[in-house]
Amino acid sequence: MRVLLVEDDMQLGQTLETALRLEQYAVDWLRSGEPVRATLRATPYDILILDLGLPGVPGMEVLRQLRADKHTLPVLLLTARNTLADKVDGLDTGADDYLTKPFDMDEIFARVRSLLRRGSGHKVNRLSVADIVLDPVERVVEFQGVGVDLTAREFAVLEILLRNAGRFVSRPRLEEGIYAWGEEIGSNAVEVYISRLRKRFGSDLIETMRGVGYRIPT
Ligand code: CA
């Protein structure tokens, strides 16, 4: 699941980015509202976490543009102001939920899960192939009925392969899924995660086709 975070407060942004990554979300963090439109056009996201008090284009304006562009992704607003008028304004403009600063990380995780679960018109299903069941919203994986602990990136690779079960997925596509902007991509990173997944789920889980990519056969 890919999260777009828009927050100009460096400390809060950093905290949220780190916390969400630890919860196994792929996170891209923007410090202002201007690039949101282009970013959403270029990359599909599952949820937008949007600060209202932004320099330049205010959060409410970003939200207005987004809904005018017919973007349906769920939006969680963050604000320092706790007034009923702001809340009503935000929800009227098309936000799905609202969180007042300061908040606990557990609270934001719960809101994000709930919004992703609700989806925005699209249903989020569990992914299941062979003995593996992956729940993209709850961020859990079961193998033969038993919960398995995966790192964020192992989880991301497995999720992409399961979403494309039966089809080969190229290495660049997997790299894009597991790295957010600004992070260096090791040349053999994908191979490393594939090999770890094979160790956990059996060497037959993932097929390699040289020059094409990887797939989980169905
Ligand atoms: Ca702010």
XYZ file of C-alpha atoms and ligand atoms in Angstrom:
219
model
C 0.000 0.000 0.000
C 1.369 3.366 -1.000
C 0.855 6.464 1.116
C 1.321 10.058 -0.032
C 2.107 12.260 2.961
C 1.943 16.056 2.639
C 3.334 17.799 5.716
C 5.586 20.864 6.005
C 6.577 20.306 9.639
C 9.940 18.565 9.313
C 9.822 16.820 12.657
C 6.276 15.530 12.319
C 6.854 14.594 8.689
C 9.949 12.631 9.572
C 8.199 10.873 12.453
C 5.208 9.944 10.323
C 7.330 8.780 7.414
C 9.405 6.518 9.640
C 6.439 5.190 11.601
C 4.408 4.403 8.495
C 7.365 2.646 6.878
C 7.782 0.515 9.969
C 4.120 -0.405 9.531
C 5.129 -1.621 6.067
C 3.611 1.114 3.957
C 5.515 2.618 1.044
C 5.598 6.331 1.867
C 6.344 9.358 -0.287
C 6.604 12.623 1.617
C 5.977 16.044 0.089
C 6.733 19.214 2.077
C 4.241 21.426 0.254
C 0.954 21.271 -1.626
C 2.163 22.403 -5.063
C 3.478 19.055 -6.344
C 0.504 16.992 -5.123
C -1.479 17.178 -8.341
C 1.390 16.104 -10.596
C 2.472 13.436 -8.143
C -0.985 11.872 -8.049
C -1.109 11.934 -11.815
C 2.217 10.106 -12.070
C 1.834 7.473 -9.336
C -1.126 5.539 -7.987
C -1.557 5.947 -4.223
C -3.900 4.181 -1.851
C -4.306 7.051 0.600
C -3.388 10.718 1.030
C -2.475 12.126 4.448
C -2.789 15.876 4.071
C -1.813 18.644 6.473
C -4.153 21.630 6.244
C -1.662 24.308 7.278
C 0.800 24.284 4.369
C 2.935 27.084 2.917
C 1.853 28.222 -0.547
C -1.197 26.235 -1.584
C -3.180 25.462 1.596
C -4.289 21.897 2.297
C -7.951 22.724 1.786
C -7.175 24.037 -1.701
C -5.180 20.887 -2.505
C -8.190 18.828 -1.443
C -10.569 20.947 -3.519
C -8.403 20.516 -6.651
C -8.098 16.813 -6.048
C -11.832 16.244 -5.842
C -12.374 18.577 -8.836
C -9.960 16.300 -10.738
C -12.232 13.378 -9.705
C -9.556 11.669 -7.652
C -11.299 9.199 -5.376
C -8.441 8.150 -3.113
C -9.190 8.372 0.610
C -7.942 11.546 2.286
C -7.038 11.887 5.966
C -6.664 15.523 7.015
C -4.239 16.647 9.719
C -4.697 19.949 11.447
C -3.513 21.877 14.461
C -6.866 23.593 14.761
C -9.622 21.821 16.552
C -12.682 23.764 15.621
C -15.937 22.309 14.456
C -16.084 24.726 11.507
C -12.732 23.473 10.159
C -13.811 19.897 10.534
C -17.121 20.438 8.761
C -15.322 22.390 6.019
C -12.838 19.588 5.462
C -15.436 16.854 5.352
C -17.649 18.961 3.056
C -14.725 19.425 0.681
C -14.293 15.681 0.372
C -11.988 14.528 3.139
C -12.762 11.068 4.493
C -11.462 11.588 8.003
C -9.826 14.155 10.202
C -7.153 14.072 12.885
C -6.221 16.922 15.217
C -2.590 17.412 16.261
C -1.102 16.205 18.475
C -2.117 12.588 17.952
C -0.726 9.171 18.835
C 0.853 7.074 16.107
C -1.536 4.275 17.048
C -4.415 6.592 16.337
C -3.199 7.524 12.873
C -2.497 3.857 12.053
C -6.042 2.957 13.082
C -7.522 5.735 10.904
C -5.372 4.775 7.930
C -6.351 1.102 8.222
C -9.991 2.000 8.510
C -9.874 4.261 5.434
C -8.005 1.658 3.418
C -10.487 -0.979 4.541
C -13.389 1.179 3.453
C -11.504 1.968 0.281
C -12.979 4.629 -1.870
C -15.392 2.713 -3.973
C -12.897 -0.090 -4.493
C -12.789 -3.138 -2.307
C -9.521 -4.191 -0.724
C -9.288 -7.939 -0.839
C -7.004 -10.398 0.808
C -4.532 -11.879 -1.627
C -4.258 -15.615 -1.555
C -2.197 -18.048 -3.592
C -1.324 -21.585 -2.605
C -0.793 -21.630 1.191
C -0.162 -17.890 1.485
C -2.749 -15.321 2.538
C -1.745 -11.663 2.595
C -3.973 -8.905 3.947
C -2.788 -5.629 2.404
C -4.700 -3.460 4.866
C -3.966 -5.220 8.141
C -0.394 -5.826 6.909
C -0.354 -9.478 7.921
C 0.718 -12.640 6.140
C -0.216 -16.204 6.953
C 1.527 -19.284 5.632
C -0.289 -22.587 6.066
C -2.554 -20.885 8.574
C 0.248 -19.495 10.724
C 1.210 -15.808 10.954
C 4.596 -14.929 9.425
C 6.703 -11.875 10.325
C 8.109 -10.148 7.266
C 10.133 -6.963 6.954
C 8.498 -4.049 5.176
C 10.323 -4.736 1.947
C 9.799 -8.482 1.965
C 6.130 -7.729 2.468
C 6.112 -5.217 -0.405
C 7.746 -7.658 -2.847
C 5.370 -10.444 -1.857
C 2.363 -8.139 -2.172
C 3.293 -7.042 -5.699
C 3.923 -10.622 -6.812
C 0.639 -11.821 -5.333
C -1.288 -8.979 -6.972
C 0.186 -10.119 -10.278
C 0.031 -13.850 -9.600
C 0.505 -15.831 -12.787
C 2.267 -12.945 -14.559
C 5.933 -12.023 -14.623
C 6.802 -8.784 -12.831
C 9.927 -6.941 -13.971
C 12.720 -6.027 -11.594
C 12.232 -2.244 -12.082
C 8.554 -2.650 -11.183
C 9.513 -4.449 -7.969
C 12.163 -1.834 -7.168
C 9.615 0.919 -7.619
C 7.278 -0.875 -5.238
C 9.780 -1.297 -2.444
C 11.639 1.980 -2.488
C 10.291 5.403 -1.860
C 11.903 8.450 -3.389
C 15.362 9.440 -2.369
C 16.397 6.007 -1.216
C 19.250 4.311 -2.918
C 18.478 1.109 -4.746
C 21.102 -1.576 -4.360
C 21.718 -3.319 -7.675
C 20.844 -6.749 -6.289
C 18.212 -5.656 -3.752
C 15.324 -7.371 -5.486
C 17.264 -10.651 -5.729
C 17.961 -10.437 -2.001
C 14.278 -10.100 -1.106
C 13.245 -12.797 -3.565
C 15.753 -15.158 -2.033
C 14.516 -14.386 1.504
C 10.926 -15.036 0.439
C 11.935 -18.358 -1.091
C 13.605 -19.327 2.164
C 10.448 -18.599 4.112
C 7.835 -19.978 1.753
C 9.713 -22.629 -0.182
C 11.959 -22.419 -3.214
C 9.071 -23.197 -5.599
C 7.117 -20.106 -4.608
C 8.709 -17.698 -7.056
C 9.845 -18.423 -10.602
C 12.603 -16.424 -12.266
C 12.789 -15.764 -15.993
C 16.092 -14.193 -16.869
C 15.676 -10.749 -18.422
C 11.907 -10.788 -17.834
C 11.290 -10.904 -14.118
C 9.664 -12.932 -11.381
C 6.308 -14.535 -10.859
C 4.294 -16.573 -8.431
C 2.691 -19.256 -10.572
C -1.017 -19.905 -10.046
Ca 1.681 22.573 8.788
